[in-house]
Amino acid sequence: MSDRTSMLAQPMRPPTAGRVGVCLGFFVLGALVGVAGALVQPGWFPGGLLLALAGEAGAVLGGSRVLRGRSGGVAAAAGWMLAVVLLTASRPEGDFLFAAGSGSYLFLLGGIAVAVICATLAPGRQPDGGPVRLAK
């Protein structure tokens, strides 16, 4: 039995209050980026869409880098997703924010793809706290 196996067999520790607070902050940041992207992307079609997706990628990658793990990126992506899904629902008055056009669908599907890619590219952590490296 190696040291790595014994480290993996230890129970998980709950996150600290500071880490939970930072994750909540990234959740709110992701929601704000989602609302801003929903308003910008139809204004300047190709440029606004790219700007909105770049903003989301920055929020997700930034959250991952700040917390040195995937939790910050997942929190930002979850905030973005919640805001965008809530904005797609139409109101009883018939008002809606997203039109049935290619730009809206590219924003929704492209945003999901960007969130998954950026959260997956985030640096993982080893049980001893060092950076993840492949064995040589």
Coordinates of N, CA, C and O in Angstrom, one line a residue:
M1 N 0.8 -1.2 0.0 CA 0.0 0.0 0.0 C 0.9 1.2 0.0 O 1.7 1.4 0.9
S2 N 0.7 2.1 -1.0 CA 1.6 3.3 -1.1 C 1.0 4.5 -0.4 O -0.2 4.4 0.1
D3 N 1.7 5.5 -0.3 CA 1.3 6.8 0.3 C 0.1 7.3 -0.4 O -0.8 7.9 0.2
R4 N 0.1 7.2 -1.7 CA -1.0 7.8 -2.5 C -2.4 7.1 -2.2 O -3.4 7.8 -2.1
T5 N -2.3 5.8 -2.0 CA -3.6 5.1 -1.7 C -4.1 5.5 -0.3 O -5.3 5.7 -0.1
S6 N -3.2 5.7 0.6 CA -3.6 6.1 2.0 C -4.2 7.5 2.0 O -5.1 7.8 2.7
M7 N -3.6 8.4 1.1 CA -4.2 9.7 1.0 C -5.6 9.7 0.4 O -6.4 10.5 0.8
L8 N -5.8 8.9 -0.6 CA -7.1 8.9 -1.2 C -8.1 8.2 -0.3 O -9.3 8.4 -0.5
A9 N -7.7 7.4 0.6 CA -8.7 6.7 1.5 C -9.1 7.6 2.7 O -10.1 7.2 3.4
Q10 N -8.5 8.8 2.8 CA -8.9 9.6 3.9 C -10.3 10.3 3.6 O -10.6 10.6 2.5
P11 N -11.1 10.6 4.6 CA -12.4 11.3 4.4 C -12.1 12.7 3.9 O -11.1 13.3 4.2
M12 N -13.1 13.2 3.2 CA -13.0 14.5 2.6 C -13.3 15.5 3.8 O -14.2 15.3 4.6
R13 N -12.7 16.7 3.7 CA -12.9 17.7 4.7 C -13.9 18.7 4.1 O -13.9 19.0 2.9
P14 N -14.8 19.3 4.9 CA -15.7 20.3 4.4 C -15.0 21.5 4.0 O -13.9 21.9 4.6
P15 N -15.5 22.3 3.0 CA -14.8 23.5 2.6 C -14.9 24.6 3.7 O -15.8 24.6 4.5
T16 N -13.9 25.4 3.7 CA -13.9 26.5 4.7 C -14.9 27.6 4.3 O -15.4 27.6 3.2
A17 N -15.2 28.4 5.3 CA -16.2 29.4 5.1 C -15.8 30.4 4.0 O -16.6 30.9 3.2
G18 N -14.5 30.7 4.0 CA -14.0 31.6 3.0 C -14.1 31.1 1.6 O -14.5 31.8 0.6
R19 N -13.8 29.8 1.4 CA -14.0 29.2 0.1 C -15.4 29.1 -0.4 O -15.7 29.4 -1.5
V20 N -16.3 28.9 0.5 CA -17.8 28.9 0.2 C -18.2 30.3 -0.2 O -18.9 30.5 -1.2
G21 N -17.7 31.3 0.5 CA -18.0 32.7 0.2 C -17.5 33.1 -1.2 O -18.2 33.8 -2.0
V22 N -16.3 32.7 -1.5 CA -15.7 33.0 -2.8 C -16.5 32.3 -3.9 O -16.7 32.8 -5.0
C23 N -16.9 31.0 -3.7 CA -17.7 30.3 -4.7 C -19.1 31.0 -4.9 O -19.5 31.1 -6.0
L24 N -19.7 31.5 -3.8 CA -20.9 32.3 -4.0 C -20.7 33.5 -4.8 O -21.5 34.0 -5.6
G25 N -19.6 34.2 -4.5 CA -19.2 35.4 -5.3 C -19.0 35.1 -6.8 O -19.5 35.8 -7.7
F26 N -18.4 33.9 -7.1 CA -18.3 33.5 -8.5 C -19.6 33.1 -9.1 O -19.8 33.3 -10.3
F27 N -20.5 32.6 -8.3 CA -21.9 32.3 -8.8 C -22.6 33.5 -9.2 O -23.2 33.6 -10.3
V28 N -22.5 34.6 -8.4 CA -23.1 35.9 -8.7 C -22.5 36.5 -9.9 O -23.1 37.0 -10.8
L29 N -21.1 36.4 -10.0 CA -20.4 36.9 -11.1 C -20.8 36.2 -12.4 O -21.1 36.9 -13.4
G30 N -21.0 34.9 -12.4 CA -21.4 34.2 -13.5 C -22.8 34.6 -14.0 O -23.1 34.7 -15.1
A31 N -23.7 34.8 -13.0 CA -25.1 35.3 -13.3 C -25.1 36.7 -13.9 O -25.8 36.9 -14.9
L32 N -24.2 37.6 -13.4 CA -24.1 38.9 -14.0 C -23.5 38.8 -15.4 O -24.0 39.6 -16.3
V33 N -22.6 38.0 -15.7 CA -22.0 37.8 -17.0 C -23.0 37.2 -18.0 O -23.1 37.6 -19.1
G34 N -23.9 36.3 -17.5 CA -25.0 35.8 -18.3 C -26.0 36.8 -18.7 O -26.4 36.9 -19.9
V35 N -26.4 37.7 -17.8 CA -27.3 38.7 -18.1 C -26.7 39.8 -19.0 O -27.3 40.2 -20.0
A36 N -25.5 40.1 -18.8 CA -24.8 41.1 -19.7 C -24.6 40.5 -21.1 O -24.8 41.2 -22.1
G37 N -24.3 39.2 -21.1 CA -24.1 38.6 -22.4 C -25.4 38.5 -23.2 O -25.5 38.6 -24.4
A38 N -26.5 38.2 -22.5 CA -27.8 38.1 -23.1 C -28.2 39.5 -23.7 O -28.9 39.5 -24.7
L39 N -27.8 40.6 -23.1 CA -28.1 41.9 -23.6 C -27.2 42.3 -24.7 O -27.6 43.1 -25.6
V40 N -25.9 41.9 -24.7 CA -25.0 42.4 -25.7 C -25.0 41.5 -27.0 O -24.9 42.1 -28.0
Q41 N -25.3 40.2 -26.9 CA -25.1 39.4 -28.1 C -26.1 39.7 -29.2 O -25.8 39.6 -30.3
P42 N -27.3 40.2 -28.9 CA -28.2 40.5 -30.1 C -27.9 41.9 -30.7 O -28.2 42.2 -31.8
G43 N -27.2 42.8 -29.9 CA -26.9 44.1 -30.3 C -25.9 44.2 -31.5 O -26.2 44.8 -32.5
W44 N -24.8 43.6 -31.4 CA -23.8 43.5 -32.4 C -23.6 42.1 -32.8 O -22.9 41.4 -32.0
F45 N -24.3 41.5 -33.8 CA -24.4 40.1 -33.9 C -23.1 39.3 -33.8 O -22.9 38.6 -32.9
P46 N -22.2 39.5 -34.8 CA -21.1 38.6 -34.6 C -20.1 39.0 -33.5 O -19.7 38.2 -32.7
G47 N -19.9 40.3 -33.3 CA -19.0 40.8 -32.3 C -19.6 40.7 -30.9 O -18.9 40.3 -29.9
G48 N -20.9 40.9 -30.7 CA -21.5 40.8 -29.4 C -21.5 39.4 -28.9 O -21.4 39.1 -27.7
L49 N -21.8 38.5 -29.8 CA -21.8 37.0 -29.5 C -20.4 36.6 -29.0 O -20.3 35.9 -28.0
L50 N -19.4 37.0 -29.7 CA -18.0 36.6 -29.4 C -17.6 37.3 -28.1 O -17.0 36.7 -27.2
L51 N -18.0 38.5 -27.9 CA -17.7 39.2 -26.6 C -18.4 38.6 -25.4 O -17.8 38.4 -24.3
A52 N -19.7 38.2 -25.6 CA -20.4 37.5 -24.5 C -19.8 36.2 -24.2 O -19.6 35.8 -23.0
L53 N -19.4 35.4 -25.2 CA -18.8 34.1 -24.9 C -17.4 34.3 -24.3 O -17.0 33.5 -23.4
A54 N -16.6 35.3 -24.7 CA -15.3 35.5 -24.1 C -15.5 36.0 -22.7 O -14.6 35.6 -21.8
G55 N -16.5 36.8 -22.4 CA -16.7 37.2 -21.0 C -17.0 36.0 -20.1 O -16.6 35.9 -19.0
E56 N -17.8 35.0 -20.6 CA -18.1 33.8 -19.9 C -16.9 33.0 -19.6 O -16.7 32.5 -18.6
A57 N -16.1 32.8 -20.7 CA -14.9 32.1 -20.6 C -13.9 32.7 -19.6 O -13.3 32.0 -18.8
G58 N -13.8 34.0 -19.5 CA -13.0 34.7 -18.5 C -13.5 34.5 -17.1 O -12.7 34.3 -16.2
A59 N -14.8 34.5 -16.9 CA -15.3 34.3 -15.6 C -15.1 32.9 -15.1 O -14.7 32.6 -14.0
V60 N -15.3 31.9 -16.0 CA -15.2 30.5 -15.6 C -13.7 30.2 -15.4 O -13.3 29.6 -14.3
L61 N -12.8 30.6 -16.3 CA -11.4 30.3 -16.1 C -10.8 31.1 -14.9 O -10.0 30.6 -14.2
G62 N -11.3 32.3 -14.7 CA -10.8 33.1 -13.6 C -11.2 32.5 -12.3 O -10.4 32.5 -11.3
G63 N -12.5 32.0 -12.2 CA -12.9 31.3 -11.0 C -12.1 30.1 -10.7 O -11.7 29.8 -9.5
S64 N -11.7 29.4 -11.7 CA -10.9 28.2 -11.5 C -9.5 28.5 -11.1 O -8.9 27.8 -10.3
R65 N -8.9 29.5 -11.7 CA -7.6 29.9 -11.3 C -7.5 30.5 -9.9 O -6.5 30.3 -9.2
V66 N -8.5 31.3 -9.5 CA -8.4 31.9 -8.2 C -8.5 30.9 -7.1 O -7.7 30.9 -6.1
L67 N -9.4 29.9 -7.3 CA -9.5 28.9 -6.2 C -8.6 27.7 -6.5 O -8.6 26.7 -5.7
R68 N -7.8 27.7 -7.5 CA -6.8 26.6 -7.8 C -7.5 25.3 -7.9 O -7.0 24.3 -7.4
G69 N -8.7 25.2 -8.5 CA -9.5 24.0 -8.6 C -10.7 24.3 -9.5 O -10.9 25.4 -9.9
R70 N -11.5 23.2 -9.7 CA -12.6 23.4 -10.6 C -13.8 24.0 -9.9 O -14.8 24.4 -10.6
S71 N -13.9 24.1 -8.6 CA -15.1 24.6 -7.9 C -15.4 26.0 -8.3 O -16.6 26.3 -8.4
G72 N -14.5 26.9 -8.4 CA -14.7 28.3 -8.8 C -15.3 28.4 -10.2 O -16.2 29.1 -10.5
G73 N -14.8 27.6 -11.1 CA -15.3 27.6 -12.5 C -16.7 27.0 -12.6 O -17.5 27.5 -13.3
V74 N -16.9 26.0 -11.8 CA -18.3 25.4 -11.8 C -19.3 26.3 -11.2 O -20.4 26.4 -11.7
A75 N -18.9 27.1 -10.2 CA -19.8 28.0 -9.6 C -20.1 29.1 -10.6 O -21.3 29.5 -10.7
A76 N -19.1 29.7 -11.3 CA -19.4 30.7 -12.3 C -20.3 30.2 -13.4 O -21.2 30.8 -13.9
A77 N -20.0 29.0 -13.9 CA -20.8 28.4 -14.9 C -22.2 28.1 -14.5 O -23.2 28.3 -15.3
A78 N -22.4 27.7 -13.2 CA -23.8 27.5 -12.7 C -24.5 28.8 -12.6 O -25.7 28.8 -13.0
G79 N -23.9 29.8 -12.2 CA -24.6 31.1 -12.2 C -24.9 31.6 -13.5 O -26.0 32.1 -13.8
W80 N -24.1 31.4 -14.5 CA -24.4 31.8 -15.9 C -25.5 31.0 -16.4 O -26.5 31.6 -17.0
M81 N -25.5 29.7 -16.2 CA -26.6 28.8 -16.7 C -27.9 29.2 -16.0 O -28.9 29.3 -16.8
L82 N -28.0 29.4 -14.8 CA -29.2 29.8 -14.1 C -29.8 31.1 -14.7 O -31.0 31.2 -15.0
A83 N -28.9 32.1 -14.8 CA -29.4 33.4 -15.3 C -29.9 33.3 -16.8 O -31.0 33.8 -17.1
V84 N -29.2 32.6 -17.6 CA -29.6 32.4 -19.0 C -30.9 31.6 -19.1 O -31.8 32.0 -19.9
V85 N -31.0 30.6 -18.3 CA -32.3 29.7 -18.4 C -33.4 30.6 -17.9 O -34.5 30.5 -18.5
L86 N -33.3 31.3 -16.9 CA -34.4 32.2 -16.4 C -34.7 33.3 -17.4 O -35.9 33.7 -17.5
L87 N -33.8 33.8 -18.1 CA -34.0 34.8 -19.1 C -34.7 34.2 -20.4 O -35.3 35.0 -21.2
T88 N -34.6 32.9 -20.6 CA -35.2 32.4 -21.8 C -36.7 32.2 -21.7 O -37.4 32.1 -22.6
A89 N -37.2 32.1 -20.4 CA -38.6 31.9 -20.2 C -39.4 33.2 -20.6 O -39.0 34.3 -20.3
S90 N -40.5 33.0 -21.3 CA -41.3 34.1 -21.7 C -42.3 34.5 -20.5 O -42.6 33.7 -19.7
R91 N -42.7 35.8 -20.5 CA -43.5 36.3 -19.4 C -45.0 36.1 -19.8 O -45.3 36.0 -21.0
P92 N -45.9 36.2 -18.9 CA -47.3 36.1 -19.3 C -47.8 37.2 -20.2 O -48.7 37.1 -21.0
E93 N -47.1 38.4 -20.2 CA -47.5 39.5 -21.1 C -47.0 39.2 -22.6 O -47.4 39.9 -23.5
G94 N -46.2 38.2 -22.7 CA -45.7 37.9 -24.1 C -44.3 38.4 -24.3 O -43.8 38.3 -25.4
D95 N -43.7 39.1 -23.4 CA -42.4 39.6 -23.6 C -41.3 38.5 -23.4 O -41.5 37.6 -22.6
F96 N -40.3 38.7 -24.1 CA -39.2 37.7 -24.0 C -37.9 38.4 -24.4 O -37.9 39.5 -25.0
L97 N -36.8 37.9 -23.9 CA -35.5 38.5 -24.2 C -34.7 37.9 -25.3 O -34.1 38.5 -26.1
F98 N -34.9 36.6 -25.5 CA -34.2 35.9 -26.6 C -35.2 35.7 -27.8 O -36.3 35.1 -27.6
A99 N -34.8 36.1 -28.9 CA -35.6 35.9 -30.1 C -35.2 34.5 -30.7 O -34.2 33.9 -30.3
A100 N -36.1 34.0 -31.5 CA -35.9 32.6 -32.1 C -35.0 32.8 -33.3 O -35.4 32.5 -34.5
G101 N -33.7 33.1 -33.1 CA -32.8 33.3 -34.2 C -31.5 32.5 -34.0 O -31.3 31.9 -32.9
S102 N -30.7 32.5 -35.0 CA -29.4 31.7 -34.8 C -28.5 32.3 -33.8 O -27.8 31.5 -33.1
G103 N -28.5 33.6 -33.6 CA -27.6 34.2 -32.6 C -27.9 33.8 -31.2 O -27.0 33.5 -30.4
S104 N -29.2 33.7 -30.9 CA -29.6 33.2 -29.5 C -29.3 31.8 -29.3 O -28.8 31.4 -28.2
Y105 N -29.5 30.9 -30.3 CA -29.1 29.5 -30.1 C -27.6 29.3 -30.0 O -27.1 28.5 -29.3
L106 N -26.9 30.1 -30.8 CA -25.4 30.0 -30.7 C -24.9 30.5 -29.3 O -24.0 30.0 -28.8
F107 N -25.6 31.5 -28.8 CA -25.2 32.0 -27.4 C -25.5 30.9 -26.4 O -24.7 30.6 -25.5
L108 N -26.7 30.3 -26.5 CA -27.1 29.3 -25.5 C -26.2 28.0 -25.6 O -25.6 27.6 -24.6
L109 N -26.1 27.5 -26.8 CA -25.3 26.2 -27.0 C -23.8 26.5 -26.9 O -23.0 25.7 -26.3
G110 N -23.3 27.6 -27.4 CA -21.9 28.0 -27.3 C -21.5 28.3 -25.9 O -20.4 28.0 -25.5
G111 N -22.4 28.9 -25.1 CA -22.1 29.2 -23.7 C -22.0 27.9 -22.9 O -21.1 27.9 -22.0
I112 N -22.8 27.0 -23.2 CA -22.7 25.7 -22.5 C -21.4 25.0 -22.8 O -20.7 24.5 -22.0
A113 N -21.1 25.0 -24.1 CA -19.8 24.4 -24.5 C -18.6 25.1 -23.9 O -17.7 24.5 -23.4
V114 N -18.6 26.4 -23.9 CA -17.5 27.2 -23.3 C -17.4 26.9 -21.8 O -16.3 26.7 -21.3
A115 N -18.5 26.8 -21.1 CA -18.5 26.6 -19.7 C -17.9 25.2 -19.4 O -17.1 25.0 -18.5
V116 N -18.3 24.2 -20.2 CA -17.8 22.8 -20.0 C -16.3 22.8 -20.3 O -15.5 22.2 -19.5
I117 N -15.9 23.4 -21.4 CA -14.5 23.3 -21.8 C -13.6 24.1 -20.8 O -12.6 23.6 -20.3
C118 N -14.0 25.3 -20.4 CA -13.2 26.0 -19.4 C -13.2 25.4 -18.0 O -12.2 25.4 -17.4
A119 N -14.3 24.8 -17.6 CA -14.3 24.2 -16.3 C -13.4 22.9 -16.3 O -12.8 22.5 -15.3
T120 N -13.4 22.2 -17.5 CA -12.6 21.0 -17.6 C -11.1 21.3 -17.7 O -10.3 20.6 -17.2
L121 N -10.8 22.4 -18.3 CA -9.4 22.8 -18.5 C -8.7 23.4 -17.2 O -7.5 23.6 -17.1
A122 N -9.5 23.6 -16.2 CA -9.0 24.1 -14.9 C -8.0 23.2 -14.3 O -8.1 22.0 -14.5
P123 N -7.0 23.7 -13.6 CA -6.1 22.9 -13.0 C -6.7 22.1 -11.8 O -7.4 22.6 -11.0
G124 N -6.4 20.8 -11.8 CA -6.9 19.9 -10.7 C -5.9 20.0 -9.6 O -4.8 20.6 -9.7
R125 N -6.3 19.4 -8.4 CA -5.4 19.4 -7.3 C -5.1 17.9 -6.9 O -6.0 17.1 -6.9
Q126 N -3.9 17.7 -6.4 CA -3.5 16.4 -5.9 C -3.9 16.4 -4.4 O -4.1 17.4 -3.8
P127 N -4.1 15.2 -3.8 CA -4.4 15.1 -2.4 C -3.4 15.8 -1.5 O -3.8 16.3 -0.5
D128 N -2.2 15.9 -1.9 CA -1.2 16.6 -1.0 C -1.1 18.1 -1.3 O -0.3 18.8 -0.7
G129 N -1.9 18.6 -2.2 CA -2.0 20.0 -2.5 C -1.1 20.5 -3.6 O -1.2 21.6 -4.0
G130 N -0.3 19.7 -4.2 CA 0.6 20.1 -5.2 C -0.2 20.1 -6.6 O -1.3 19.6 -6.7
P131 N 0.4 20.7 -7.6 CA -0.2 20.7 -8.9 C -0.3 19.3 -9.5 O 0.5 18.5 -9.2
V132 N -1.3 19.1 -10.4 CA -1.4 17.8 -11.0 C -0.4 17.7 -12.1 O -0.2 18.6 -12.9
R133 N 0.3 16.6 -12.1 CA 1.3 16.3 -13.1 C 1.2 14.9 -13.6 O 0.9 14.0 -12.8
L134 N 1.5 14.7 -14.8 CA 1.5 13.3 -15.3 C 2.8 12.6 -14.9 O 3.9 13.3 -14.8
A135 N 2.8 11.3 -14.7 CA 4.0 10.6 -14.3 C 4.9 10.6 -15.5 O 4.5 10.4 -16.7
K136 N 6.2 10.7 -15.2 CA 7.2 10.6 -16.3 C 7.7 9.2 -16.5 O 7.8 8.4 -15.7

